[in-house]
PDB file of C-alpha atoms in Angstrom:
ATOM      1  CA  UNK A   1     127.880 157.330 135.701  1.00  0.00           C
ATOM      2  CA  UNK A   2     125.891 154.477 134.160  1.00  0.00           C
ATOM      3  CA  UNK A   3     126.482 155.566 130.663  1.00  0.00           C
ATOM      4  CA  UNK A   4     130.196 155.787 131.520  1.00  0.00           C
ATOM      5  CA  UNK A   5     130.275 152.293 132.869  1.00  0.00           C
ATOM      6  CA  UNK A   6     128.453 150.993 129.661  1.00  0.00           C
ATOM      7  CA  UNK A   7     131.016 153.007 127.335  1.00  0.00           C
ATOM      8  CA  UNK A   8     133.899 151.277 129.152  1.00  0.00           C
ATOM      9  CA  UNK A   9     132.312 147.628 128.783  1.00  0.00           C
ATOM     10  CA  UNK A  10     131.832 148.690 125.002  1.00  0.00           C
ATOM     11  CA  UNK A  11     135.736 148.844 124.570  1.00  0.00           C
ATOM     12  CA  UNK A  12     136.534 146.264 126.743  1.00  0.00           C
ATOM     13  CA  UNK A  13     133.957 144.144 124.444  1.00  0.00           C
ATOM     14  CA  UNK A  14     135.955 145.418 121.235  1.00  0.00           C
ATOM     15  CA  UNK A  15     139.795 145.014 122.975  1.00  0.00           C
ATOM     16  CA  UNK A  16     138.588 141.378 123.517  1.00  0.00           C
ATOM     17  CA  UNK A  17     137.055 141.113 120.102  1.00  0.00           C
ATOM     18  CA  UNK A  18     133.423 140.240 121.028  1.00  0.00           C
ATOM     19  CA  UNK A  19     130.934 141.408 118.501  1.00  0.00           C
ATOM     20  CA  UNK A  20     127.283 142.024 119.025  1.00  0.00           C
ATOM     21  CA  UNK A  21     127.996 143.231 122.684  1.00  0.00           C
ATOM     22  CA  UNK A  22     124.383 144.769 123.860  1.00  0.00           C
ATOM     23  CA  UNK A  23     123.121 144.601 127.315  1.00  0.00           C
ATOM     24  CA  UNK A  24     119.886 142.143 127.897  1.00  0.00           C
ATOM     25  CA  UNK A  25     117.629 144.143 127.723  1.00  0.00           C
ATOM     26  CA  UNK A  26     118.517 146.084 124.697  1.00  0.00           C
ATOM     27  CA  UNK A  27     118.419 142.757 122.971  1.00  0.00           C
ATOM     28  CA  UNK A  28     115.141 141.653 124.460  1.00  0.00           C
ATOM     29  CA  UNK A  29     113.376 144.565 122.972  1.00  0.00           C
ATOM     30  CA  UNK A  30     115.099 144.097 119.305  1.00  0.00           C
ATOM     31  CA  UNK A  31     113.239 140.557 119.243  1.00  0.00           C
ATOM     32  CA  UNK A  32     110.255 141.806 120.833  1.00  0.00           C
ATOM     33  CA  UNK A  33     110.169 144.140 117.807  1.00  0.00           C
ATOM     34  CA  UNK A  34     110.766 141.602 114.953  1.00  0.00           C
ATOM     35  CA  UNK A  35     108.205 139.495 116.723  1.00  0.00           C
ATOM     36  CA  UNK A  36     105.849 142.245 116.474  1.00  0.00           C
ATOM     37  CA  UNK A  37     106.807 143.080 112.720  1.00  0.00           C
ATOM     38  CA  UNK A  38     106.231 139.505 111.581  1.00  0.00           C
ATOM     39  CA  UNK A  39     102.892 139.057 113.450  1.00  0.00           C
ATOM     40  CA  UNK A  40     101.684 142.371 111.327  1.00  0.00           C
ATOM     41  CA  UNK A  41     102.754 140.932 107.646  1.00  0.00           C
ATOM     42  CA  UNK A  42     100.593 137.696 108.810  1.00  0.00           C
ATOM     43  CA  UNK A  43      97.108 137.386 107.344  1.00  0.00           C
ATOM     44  CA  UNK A  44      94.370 135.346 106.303  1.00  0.00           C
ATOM     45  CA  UNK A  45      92.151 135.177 103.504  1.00  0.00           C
ATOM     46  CA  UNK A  46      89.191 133.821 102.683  1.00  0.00           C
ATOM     47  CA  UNK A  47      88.371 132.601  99.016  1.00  0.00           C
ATOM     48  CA  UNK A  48      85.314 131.227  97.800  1.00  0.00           C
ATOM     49  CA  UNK A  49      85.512 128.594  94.761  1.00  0.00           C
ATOM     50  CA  UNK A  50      83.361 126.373  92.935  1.00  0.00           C
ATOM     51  CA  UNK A  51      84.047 122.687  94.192  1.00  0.00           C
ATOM     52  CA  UNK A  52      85.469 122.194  90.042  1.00  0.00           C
ATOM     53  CA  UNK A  53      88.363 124.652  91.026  1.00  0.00           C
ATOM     54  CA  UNK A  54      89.139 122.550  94.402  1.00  0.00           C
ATOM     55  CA  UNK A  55      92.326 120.991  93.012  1.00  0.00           C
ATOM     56  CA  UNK A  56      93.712 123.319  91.072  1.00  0.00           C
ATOM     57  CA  UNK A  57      93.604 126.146  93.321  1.00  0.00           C
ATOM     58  CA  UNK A  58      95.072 124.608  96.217  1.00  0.00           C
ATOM     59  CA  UNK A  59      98.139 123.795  93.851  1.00  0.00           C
ATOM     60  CA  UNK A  60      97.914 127.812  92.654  1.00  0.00           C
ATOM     61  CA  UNK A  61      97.997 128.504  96.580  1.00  0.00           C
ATOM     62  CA  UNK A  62     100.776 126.482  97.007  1.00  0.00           C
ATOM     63  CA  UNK A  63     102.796 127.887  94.312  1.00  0.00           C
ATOM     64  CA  UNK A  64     101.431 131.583  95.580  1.00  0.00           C
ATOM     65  CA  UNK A  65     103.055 130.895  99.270  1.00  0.00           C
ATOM     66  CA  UNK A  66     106.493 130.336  98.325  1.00  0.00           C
ATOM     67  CA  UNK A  67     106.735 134.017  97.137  1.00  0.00           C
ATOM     68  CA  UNK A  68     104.199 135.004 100.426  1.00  0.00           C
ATOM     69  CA  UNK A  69     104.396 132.786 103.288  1.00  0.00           C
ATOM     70  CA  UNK A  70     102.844 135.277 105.406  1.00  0.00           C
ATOM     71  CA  UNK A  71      99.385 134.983 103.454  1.00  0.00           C
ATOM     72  CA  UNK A  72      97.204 132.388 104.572  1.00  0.00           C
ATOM     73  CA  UNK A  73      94.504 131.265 101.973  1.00  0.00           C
ATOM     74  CA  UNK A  74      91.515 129.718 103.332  1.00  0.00           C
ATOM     75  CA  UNK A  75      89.231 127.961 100.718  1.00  0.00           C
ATOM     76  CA  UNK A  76      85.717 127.357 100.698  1.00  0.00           C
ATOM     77  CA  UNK A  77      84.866 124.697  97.742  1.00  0.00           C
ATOM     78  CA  UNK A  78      81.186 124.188  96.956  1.00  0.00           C
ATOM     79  CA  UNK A  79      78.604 125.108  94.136  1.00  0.00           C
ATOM     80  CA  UNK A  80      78.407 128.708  93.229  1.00  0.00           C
ATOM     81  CA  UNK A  81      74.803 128.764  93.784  1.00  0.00           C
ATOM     82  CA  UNK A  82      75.628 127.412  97.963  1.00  0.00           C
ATOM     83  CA  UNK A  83      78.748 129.822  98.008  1.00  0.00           C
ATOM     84  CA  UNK A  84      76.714 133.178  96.678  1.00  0.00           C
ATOM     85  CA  UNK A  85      74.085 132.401  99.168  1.00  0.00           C
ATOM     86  CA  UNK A  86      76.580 132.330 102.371  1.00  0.00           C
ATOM     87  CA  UNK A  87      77.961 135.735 100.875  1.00  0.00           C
ATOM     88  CA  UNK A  88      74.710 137.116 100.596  1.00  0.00           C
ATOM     89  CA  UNK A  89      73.962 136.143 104.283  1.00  0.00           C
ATOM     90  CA  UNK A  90      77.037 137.630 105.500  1.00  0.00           C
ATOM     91  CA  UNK A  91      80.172 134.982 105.595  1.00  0.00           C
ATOM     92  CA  UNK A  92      83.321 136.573 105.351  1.00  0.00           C
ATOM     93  CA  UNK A  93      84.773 136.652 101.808  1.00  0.00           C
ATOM     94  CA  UNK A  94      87.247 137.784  99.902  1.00  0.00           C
ATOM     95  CA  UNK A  95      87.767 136.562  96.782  1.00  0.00           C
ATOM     96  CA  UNK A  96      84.819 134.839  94.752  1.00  0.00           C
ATOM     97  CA  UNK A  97      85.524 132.600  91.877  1.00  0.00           C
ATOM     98  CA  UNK A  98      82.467 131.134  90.226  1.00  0.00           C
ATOM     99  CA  UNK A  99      81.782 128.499  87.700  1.00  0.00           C
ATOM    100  CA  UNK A 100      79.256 130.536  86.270  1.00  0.00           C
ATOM    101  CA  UNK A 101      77.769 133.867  84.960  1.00  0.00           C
ATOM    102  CA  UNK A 102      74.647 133.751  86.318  1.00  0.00           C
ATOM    103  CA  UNK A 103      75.962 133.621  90.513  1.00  0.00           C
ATOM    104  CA  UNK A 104      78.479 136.542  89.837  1.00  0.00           C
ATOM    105  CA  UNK A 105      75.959 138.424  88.020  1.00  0.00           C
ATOM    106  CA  UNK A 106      73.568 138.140  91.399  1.00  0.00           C
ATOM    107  CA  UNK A 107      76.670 139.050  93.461  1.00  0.00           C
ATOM    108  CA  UNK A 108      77.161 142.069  91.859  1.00  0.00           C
ATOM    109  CA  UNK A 109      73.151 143.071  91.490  1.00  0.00           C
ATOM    110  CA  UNK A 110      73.527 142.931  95.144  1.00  0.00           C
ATOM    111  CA  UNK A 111      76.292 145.429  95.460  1.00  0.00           C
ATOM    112  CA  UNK A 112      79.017 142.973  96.707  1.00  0.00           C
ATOM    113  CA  UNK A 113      81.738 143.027  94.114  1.00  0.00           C
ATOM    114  CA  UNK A 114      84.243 145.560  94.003  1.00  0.00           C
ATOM    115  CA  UNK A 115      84.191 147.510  91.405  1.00  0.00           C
ATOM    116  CA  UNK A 116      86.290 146.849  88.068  1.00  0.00           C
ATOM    117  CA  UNK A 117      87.572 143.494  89.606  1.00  0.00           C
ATOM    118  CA  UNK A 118      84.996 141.069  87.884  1.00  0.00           C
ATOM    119  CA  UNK A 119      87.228 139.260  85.265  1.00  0.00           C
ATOM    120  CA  UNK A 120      86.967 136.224  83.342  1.00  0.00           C
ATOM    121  CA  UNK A 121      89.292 133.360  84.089  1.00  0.00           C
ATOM    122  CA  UNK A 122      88.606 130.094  82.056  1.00  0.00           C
ATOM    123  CA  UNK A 123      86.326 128.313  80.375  1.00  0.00           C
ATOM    124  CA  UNK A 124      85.213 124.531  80.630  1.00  0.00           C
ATOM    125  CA  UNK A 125      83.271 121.669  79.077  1.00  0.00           C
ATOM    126  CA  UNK A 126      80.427 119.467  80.524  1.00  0.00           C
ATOM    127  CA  UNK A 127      81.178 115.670  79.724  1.00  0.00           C
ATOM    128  CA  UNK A 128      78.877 112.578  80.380  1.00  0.00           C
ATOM    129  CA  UNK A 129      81.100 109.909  82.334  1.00  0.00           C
ATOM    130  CA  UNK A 130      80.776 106.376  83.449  1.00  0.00           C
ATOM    131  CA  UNK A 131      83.332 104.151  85.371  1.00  0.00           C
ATOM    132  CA  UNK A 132      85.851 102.684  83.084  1.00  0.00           C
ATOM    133  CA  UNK A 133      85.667  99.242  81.522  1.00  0.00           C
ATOM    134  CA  UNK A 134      81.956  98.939  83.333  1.00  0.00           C
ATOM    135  CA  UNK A 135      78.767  97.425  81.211  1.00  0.00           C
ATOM    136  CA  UNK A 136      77.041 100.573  79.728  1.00  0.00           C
ATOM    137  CA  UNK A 137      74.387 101.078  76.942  1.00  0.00           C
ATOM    138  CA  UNK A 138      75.019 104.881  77.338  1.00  0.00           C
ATOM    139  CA  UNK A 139      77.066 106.905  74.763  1.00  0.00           C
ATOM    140  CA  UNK A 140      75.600 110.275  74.740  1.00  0.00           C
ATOM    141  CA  UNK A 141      72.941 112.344  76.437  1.00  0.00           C
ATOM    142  CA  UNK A 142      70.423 111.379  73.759  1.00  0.00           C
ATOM    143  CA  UNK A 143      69.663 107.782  74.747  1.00  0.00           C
ATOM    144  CA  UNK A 144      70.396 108.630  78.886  1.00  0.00           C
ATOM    145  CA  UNK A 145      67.066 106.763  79.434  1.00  0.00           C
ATOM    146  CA  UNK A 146      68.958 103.392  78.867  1.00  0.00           C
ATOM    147  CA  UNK A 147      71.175 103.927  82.051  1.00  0.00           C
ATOM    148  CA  UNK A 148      70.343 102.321  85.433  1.00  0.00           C
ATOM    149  CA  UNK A 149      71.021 105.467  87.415  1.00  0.00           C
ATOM    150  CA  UNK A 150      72.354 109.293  86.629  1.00  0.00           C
ATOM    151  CA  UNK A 151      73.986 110.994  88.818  1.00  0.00           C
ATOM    152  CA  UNK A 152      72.940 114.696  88.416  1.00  0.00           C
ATOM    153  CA  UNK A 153      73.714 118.056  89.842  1.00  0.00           C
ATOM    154  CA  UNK A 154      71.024 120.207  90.787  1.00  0.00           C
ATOM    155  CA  UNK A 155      69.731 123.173  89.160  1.00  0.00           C
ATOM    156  CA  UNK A 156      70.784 125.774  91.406  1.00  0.00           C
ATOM    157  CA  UNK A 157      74.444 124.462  90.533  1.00  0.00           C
ATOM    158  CA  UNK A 158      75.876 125.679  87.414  1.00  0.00           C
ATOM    159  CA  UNK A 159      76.785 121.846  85.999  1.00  0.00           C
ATOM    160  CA  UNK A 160      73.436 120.456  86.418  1.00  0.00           C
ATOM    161  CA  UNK A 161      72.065 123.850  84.674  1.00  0.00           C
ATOM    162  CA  UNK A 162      74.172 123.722  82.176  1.00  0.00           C
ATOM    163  CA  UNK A 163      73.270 119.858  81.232  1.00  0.00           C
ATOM    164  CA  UNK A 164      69.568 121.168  81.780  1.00  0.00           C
ATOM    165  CA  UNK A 165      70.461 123.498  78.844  1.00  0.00           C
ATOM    166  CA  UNK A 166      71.859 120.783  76.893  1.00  0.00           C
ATOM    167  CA  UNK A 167      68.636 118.894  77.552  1.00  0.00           C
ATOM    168  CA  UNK A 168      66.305 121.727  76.483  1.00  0.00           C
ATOM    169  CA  UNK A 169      68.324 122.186  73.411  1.00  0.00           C
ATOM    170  CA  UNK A 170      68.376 118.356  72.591  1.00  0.00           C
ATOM    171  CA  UNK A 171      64.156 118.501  72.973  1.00  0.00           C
ATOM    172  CA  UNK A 172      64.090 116.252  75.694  1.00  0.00           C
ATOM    173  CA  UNK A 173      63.021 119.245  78.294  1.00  0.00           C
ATOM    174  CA  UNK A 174      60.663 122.024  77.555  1.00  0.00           C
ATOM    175  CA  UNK A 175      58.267 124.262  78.537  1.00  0.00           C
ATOM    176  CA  UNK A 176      60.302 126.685  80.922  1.00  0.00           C
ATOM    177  CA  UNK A 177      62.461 129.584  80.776  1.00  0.00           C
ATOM    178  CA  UNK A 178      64.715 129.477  82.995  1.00  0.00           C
ATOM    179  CA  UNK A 179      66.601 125.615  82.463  1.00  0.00           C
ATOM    180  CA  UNK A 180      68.057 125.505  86.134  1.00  0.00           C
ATOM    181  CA  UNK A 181      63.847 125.388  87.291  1.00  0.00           C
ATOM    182  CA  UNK A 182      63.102 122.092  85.889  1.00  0.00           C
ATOM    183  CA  UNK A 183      63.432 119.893  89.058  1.00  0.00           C
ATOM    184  CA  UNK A 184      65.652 116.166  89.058  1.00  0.00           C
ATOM    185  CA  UNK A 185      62.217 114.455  89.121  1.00  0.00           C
ATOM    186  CA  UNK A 186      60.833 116.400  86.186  1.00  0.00           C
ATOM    187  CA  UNK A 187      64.322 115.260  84.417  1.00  0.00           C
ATOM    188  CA  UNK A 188      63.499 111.950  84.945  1.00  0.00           C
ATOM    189  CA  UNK A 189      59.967 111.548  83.958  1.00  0.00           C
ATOM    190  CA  UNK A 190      61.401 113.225  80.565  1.00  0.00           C
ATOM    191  CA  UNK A 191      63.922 110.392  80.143  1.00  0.00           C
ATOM    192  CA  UNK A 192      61.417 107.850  81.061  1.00  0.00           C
ATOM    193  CA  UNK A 193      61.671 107.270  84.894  1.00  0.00           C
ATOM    194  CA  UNK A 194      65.268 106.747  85.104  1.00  0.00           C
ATOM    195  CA  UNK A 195      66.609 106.554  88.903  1.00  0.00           C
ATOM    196  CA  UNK A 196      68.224 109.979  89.238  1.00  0.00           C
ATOM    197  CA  UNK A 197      70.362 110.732  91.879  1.00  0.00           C
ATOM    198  CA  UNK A 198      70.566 114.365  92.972  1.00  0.00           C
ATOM    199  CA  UNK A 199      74.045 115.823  94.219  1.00  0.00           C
ATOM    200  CA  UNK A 200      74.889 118.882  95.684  1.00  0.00           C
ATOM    201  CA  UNK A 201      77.833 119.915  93.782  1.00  0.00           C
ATOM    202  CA  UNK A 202      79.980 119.281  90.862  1.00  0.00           C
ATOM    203  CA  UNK A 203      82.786 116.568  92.826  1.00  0.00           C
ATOM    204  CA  UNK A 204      80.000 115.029  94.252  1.00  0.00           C
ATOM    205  CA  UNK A 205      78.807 114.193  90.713  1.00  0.00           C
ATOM    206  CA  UNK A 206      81.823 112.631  90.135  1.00  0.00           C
ATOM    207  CA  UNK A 207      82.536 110.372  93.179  1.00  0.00           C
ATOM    208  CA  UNK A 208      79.266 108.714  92.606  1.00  0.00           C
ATOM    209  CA  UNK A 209      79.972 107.839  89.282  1.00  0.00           C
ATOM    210  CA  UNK A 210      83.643 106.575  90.181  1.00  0.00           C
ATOM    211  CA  UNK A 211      82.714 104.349  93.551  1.00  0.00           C
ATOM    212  CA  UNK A 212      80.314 102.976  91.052  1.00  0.00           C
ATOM    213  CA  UNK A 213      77.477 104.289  92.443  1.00  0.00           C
ATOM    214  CA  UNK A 214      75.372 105.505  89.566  1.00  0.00           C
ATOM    215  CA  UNK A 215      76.273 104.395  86.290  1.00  0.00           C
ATOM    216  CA  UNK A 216      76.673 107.888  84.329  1.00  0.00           C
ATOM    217  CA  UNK A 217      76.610 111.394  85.681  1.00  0.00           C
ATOM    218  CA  UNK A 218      77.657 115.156  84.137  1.00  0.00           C
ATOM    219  CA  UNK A 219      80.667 116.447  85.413  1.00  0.00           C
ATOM    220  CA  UNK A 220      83.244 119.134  83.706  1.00  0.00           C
ATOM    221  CA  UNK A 221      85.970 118.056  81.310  1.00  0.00           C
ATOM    222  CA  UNK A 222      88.570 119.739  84.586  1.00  0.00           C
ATOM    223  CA  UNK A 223      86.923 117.141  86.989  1.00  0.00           C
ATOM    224  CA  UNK A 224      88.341 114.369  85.502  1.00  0.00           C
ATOM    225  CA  UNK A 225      91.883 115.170  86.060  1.00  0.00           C
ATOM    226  CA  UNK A 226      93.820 112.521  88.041  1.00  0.00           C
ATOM    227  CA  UNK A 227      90.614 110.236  86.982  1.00  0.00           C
ATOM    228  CA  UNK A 228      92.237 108.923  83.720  1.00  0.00           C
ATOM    229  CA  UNK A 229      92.134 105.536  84.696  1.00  0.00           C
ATOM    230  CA  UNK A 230      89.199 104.969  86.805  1.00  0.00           C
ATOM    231  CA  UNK A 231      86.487 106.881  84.393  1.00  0.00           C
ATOM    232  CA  UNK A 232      85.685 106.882  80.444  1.00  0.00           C
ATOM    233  CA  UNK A 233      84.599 110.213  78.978  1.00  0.00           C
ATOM    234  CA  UNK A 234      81.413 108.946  77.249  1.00  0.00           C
ATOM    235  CA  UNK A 235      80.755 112.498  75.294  1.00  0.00           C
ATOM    236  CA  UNK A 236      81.842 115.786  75.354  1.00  0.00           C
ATOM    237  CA  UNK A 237      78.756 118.207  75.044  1.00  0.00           C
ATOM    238  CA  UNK A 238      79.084 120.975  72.743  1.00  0.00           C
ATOM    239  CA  UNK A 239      79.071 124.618  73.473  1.00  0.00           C
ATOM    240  CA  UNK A 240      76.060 124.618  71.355  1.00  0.00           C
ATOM    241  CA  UNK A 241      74.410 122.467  73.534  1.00  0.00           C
ATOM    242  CA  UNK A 242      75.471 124.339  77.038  1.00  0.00           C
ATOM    243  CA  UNK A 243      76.621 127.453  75.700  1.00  0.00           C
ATOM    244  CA  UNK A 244      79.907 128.606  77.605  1.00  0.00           C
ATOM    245  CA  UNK A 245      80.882 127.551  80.894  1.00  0.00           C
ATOM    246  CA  UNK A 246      83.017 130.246  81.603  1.00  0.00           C
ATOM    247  CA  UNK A 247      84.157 130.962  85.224  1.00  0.00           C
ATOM    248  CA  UNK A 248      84.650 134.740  86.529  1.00  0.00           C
ATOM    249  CA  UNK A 249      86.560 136.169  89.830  1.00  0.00           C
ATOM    250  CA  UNK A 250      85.828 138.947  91.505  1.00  0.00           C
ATOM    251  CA  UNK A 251      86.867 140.824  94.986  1.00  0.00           C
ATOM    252  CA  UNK A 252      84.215 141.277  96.952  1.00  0.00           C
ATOM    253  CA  UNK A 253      83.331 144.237  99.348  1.00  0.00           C
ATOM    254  CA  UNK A 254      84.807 142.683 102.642  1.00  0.00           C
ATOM    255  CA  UNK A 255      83.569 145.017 104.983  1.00  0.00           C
ATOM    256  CA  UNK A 256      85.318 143.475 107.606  1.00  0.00           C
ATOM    257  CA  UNK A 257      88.848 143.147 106.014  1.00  0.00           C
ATOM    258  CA  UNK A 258      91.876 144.679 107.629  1.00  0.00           C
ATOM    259  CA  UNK A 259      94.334 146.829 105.532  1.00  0.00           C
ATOM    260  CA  UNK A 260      96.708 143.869 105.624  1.00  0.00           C
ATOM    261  CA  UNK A 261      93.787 141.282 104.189  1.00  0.00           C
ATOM    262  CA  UNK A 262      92.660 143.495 101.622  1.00  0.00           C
ATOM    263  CA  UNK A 263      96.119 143.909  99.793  1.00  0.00           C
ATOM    264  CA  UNK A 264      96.734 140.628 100.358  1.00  0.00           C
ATOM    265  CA  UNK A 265      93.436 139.689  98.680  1.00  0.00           C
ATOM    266  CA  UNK A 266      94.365 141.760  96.150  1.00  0.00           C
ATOM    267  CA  UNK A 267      97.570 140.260  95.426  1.00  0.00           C
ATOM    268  CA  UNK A 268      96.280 136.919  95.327  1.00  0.00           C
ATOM    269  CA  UNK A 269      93.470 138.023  92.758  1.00  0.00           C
ATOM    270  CA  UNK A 270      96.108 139.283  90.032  1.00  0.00           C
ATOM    271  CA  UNK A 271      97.878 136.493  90.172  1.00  0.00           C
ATOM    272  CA  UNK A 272      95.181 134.271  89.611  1.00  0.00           C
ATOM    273  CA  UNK A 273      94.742 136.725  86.404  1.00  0.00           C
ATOM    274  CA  UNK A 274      98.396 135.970  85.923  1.00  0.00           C
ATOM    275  CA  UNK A 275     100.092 133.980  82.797  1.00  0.00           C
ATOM    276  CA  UNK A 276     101.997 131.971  85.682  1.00  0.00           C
ATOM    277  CA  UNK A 277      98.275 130.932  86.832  1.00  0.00           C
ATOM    278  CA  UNK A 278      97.185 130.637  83.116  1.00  0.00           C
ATOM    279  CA  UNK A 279      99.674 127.992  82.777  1.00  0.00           C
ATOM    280  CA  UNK A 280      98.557 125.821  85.718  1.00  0.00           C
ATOM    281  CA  UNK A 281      94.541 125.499  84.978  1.00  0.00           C
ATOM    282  CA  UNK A 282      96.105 124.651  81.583  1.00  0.00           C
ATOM    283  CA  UNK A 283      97.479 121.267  82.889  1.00  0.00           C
ATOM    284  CA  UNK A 284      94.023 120.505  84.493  1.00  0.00           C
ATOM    285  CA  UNK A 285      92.086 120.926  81.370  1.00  0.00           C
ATOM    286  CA  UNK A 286      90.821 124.016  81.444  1.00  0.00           C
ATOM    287  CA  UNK A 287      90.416 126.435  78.551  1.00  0.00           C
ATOM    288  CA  UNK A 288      92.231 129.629  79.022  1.00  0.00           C
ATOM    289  CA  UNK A 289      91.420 131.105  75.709  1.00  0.00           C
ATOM    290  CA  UNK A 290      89.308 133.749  77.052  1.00  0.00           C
ATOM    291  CA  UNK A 291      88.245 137.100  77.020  1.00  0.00           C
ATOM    292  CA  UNK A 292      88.733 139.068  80.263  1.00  0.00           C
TER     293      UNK A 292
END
């Protein structure tokens, strides 16, 4: 009888010319369902960068989101050296993109990067800065014991190893191995007691040095993007002095990652290997003339 009664409303629906004639509850459970669809295709990931990478990632993510909305990317921007310690302790990652070999190397002694995903994405260039237009006797790391105050990464983060390096090559540092172990204080006593002031990571380097806080500092070439006029580039140290600074990705082994996280990792990890990406860390400086 019910079924009868609900045929006859059908036609009356159609004589009248009413479209889309479903009772309540019918429609109630077609929302429920889309509801339930579009809560499924949501997920979040979590991405590790260097602090260099800050800006230009969060433009890549924007760009990323207007293709998939339903992907949230959640960044974590410090040194590689901080970030490949929180992985190794257990924070939830799933994409790793360091501004160094040395960090991804550790990451993937310990087991943690998928395989076949390690890839290399750019390369970059230390540069000595100072704030623009300021009184400076500076011009190059080689007379760095003339400035009032340095401000200096530390070891464990890839900049301040990689003007370490520079250092040792230069003669002004020697005596260890391994140029990331000489401490800030040992730097100074080699440049004659300069006041040296120790930062934590790479963008921290460079806000000292443009609220005028230290005089000079090392940053990357990348950093200074959007810094034109508030910062002079006092030298840009050769790769023979640093050697590379090239920055790898990888996808690490996210033990906790949902079916829907992983692919979406995934996703997000070839198209920062894409020539759409490529094009972006173009415009902030970087060096994309690399091999993968």
């Amino acid at each position: 009888m019910k079924k009868k009664v609900c045929s006859v409303l059908l036609v009356l629906c159609m004589a009248a010319g009413i479209t889309g004639c479903s009772s309540k509850s019918d429609s109630g459970k077609t929302e429920a369902k889309a509801d339930t669809k579009q809560e499924e295709e949501e997920t979040e990931i979590q991405v590790f960068i260097a602090a260099s990478l800050n800006t230009v990632m969060q433009e890549l993510a924007e760009a990323y989101n207007k293709e998939h909305p339903e992907v949230k990317i959640t960044f974590n921007a410090d040194s590689s050296g901080t970030l490949l310690t929180q992985i190794e302790e257990g924070y939830e990652c799933d994409i790793f993109f360091s501004a160094a070999q040395k960090q991804m190397n550790q990451l993937e002694t310990d087991g943690l990067v998928k395989a076949g995903t390690r890839a290399n994405v750019v390369n970059n260039q230390v540069v000595l800065i100072s704030l623009k237009d300021s009184d400076k006797k500076v011009a190059g790391l080689e007379d760095l014991q003339d400035a009032s105050s340095i401000a200096l990464a530390g070891g464990s983060v890839p900049v301040g190893k990689y003007t370490r390096e520079a250092f040792v090559k230069l003669g002004l540092l020697s005596g260890k191995e391994d140029a990331s172990e000489y401490t800030s204080a040992e730097v100074s006593e080699a440049l004659g007691g300069v006041e040296i002031s120790e930062q934590d990571n790479v963008s921290k380097v460079l806000i000292a040095v443009a609220e005028g806080a230290c005089e000079v500092g090392t940053t990357y070439y990348s950093d200074t993007y959007g810094y034109e006029d508030r910062l002079d580039i006092l030298q840009t140290v050769s790769y023979e002095l640093t050697g590379n600074v090239i920055y790898p990705v990888c996808l690490v082994d996210n033990k906790e990652a949902e079916d829907m996280q992983m692919k979406a990792a995934e996703d997000f990890y070839e198209f920062i290997l894409s020539d759409d990406a490529k094009a972006v860390f173009d415009n902030y400086y970087f060096d994309t003339d690399v091999e993968r």
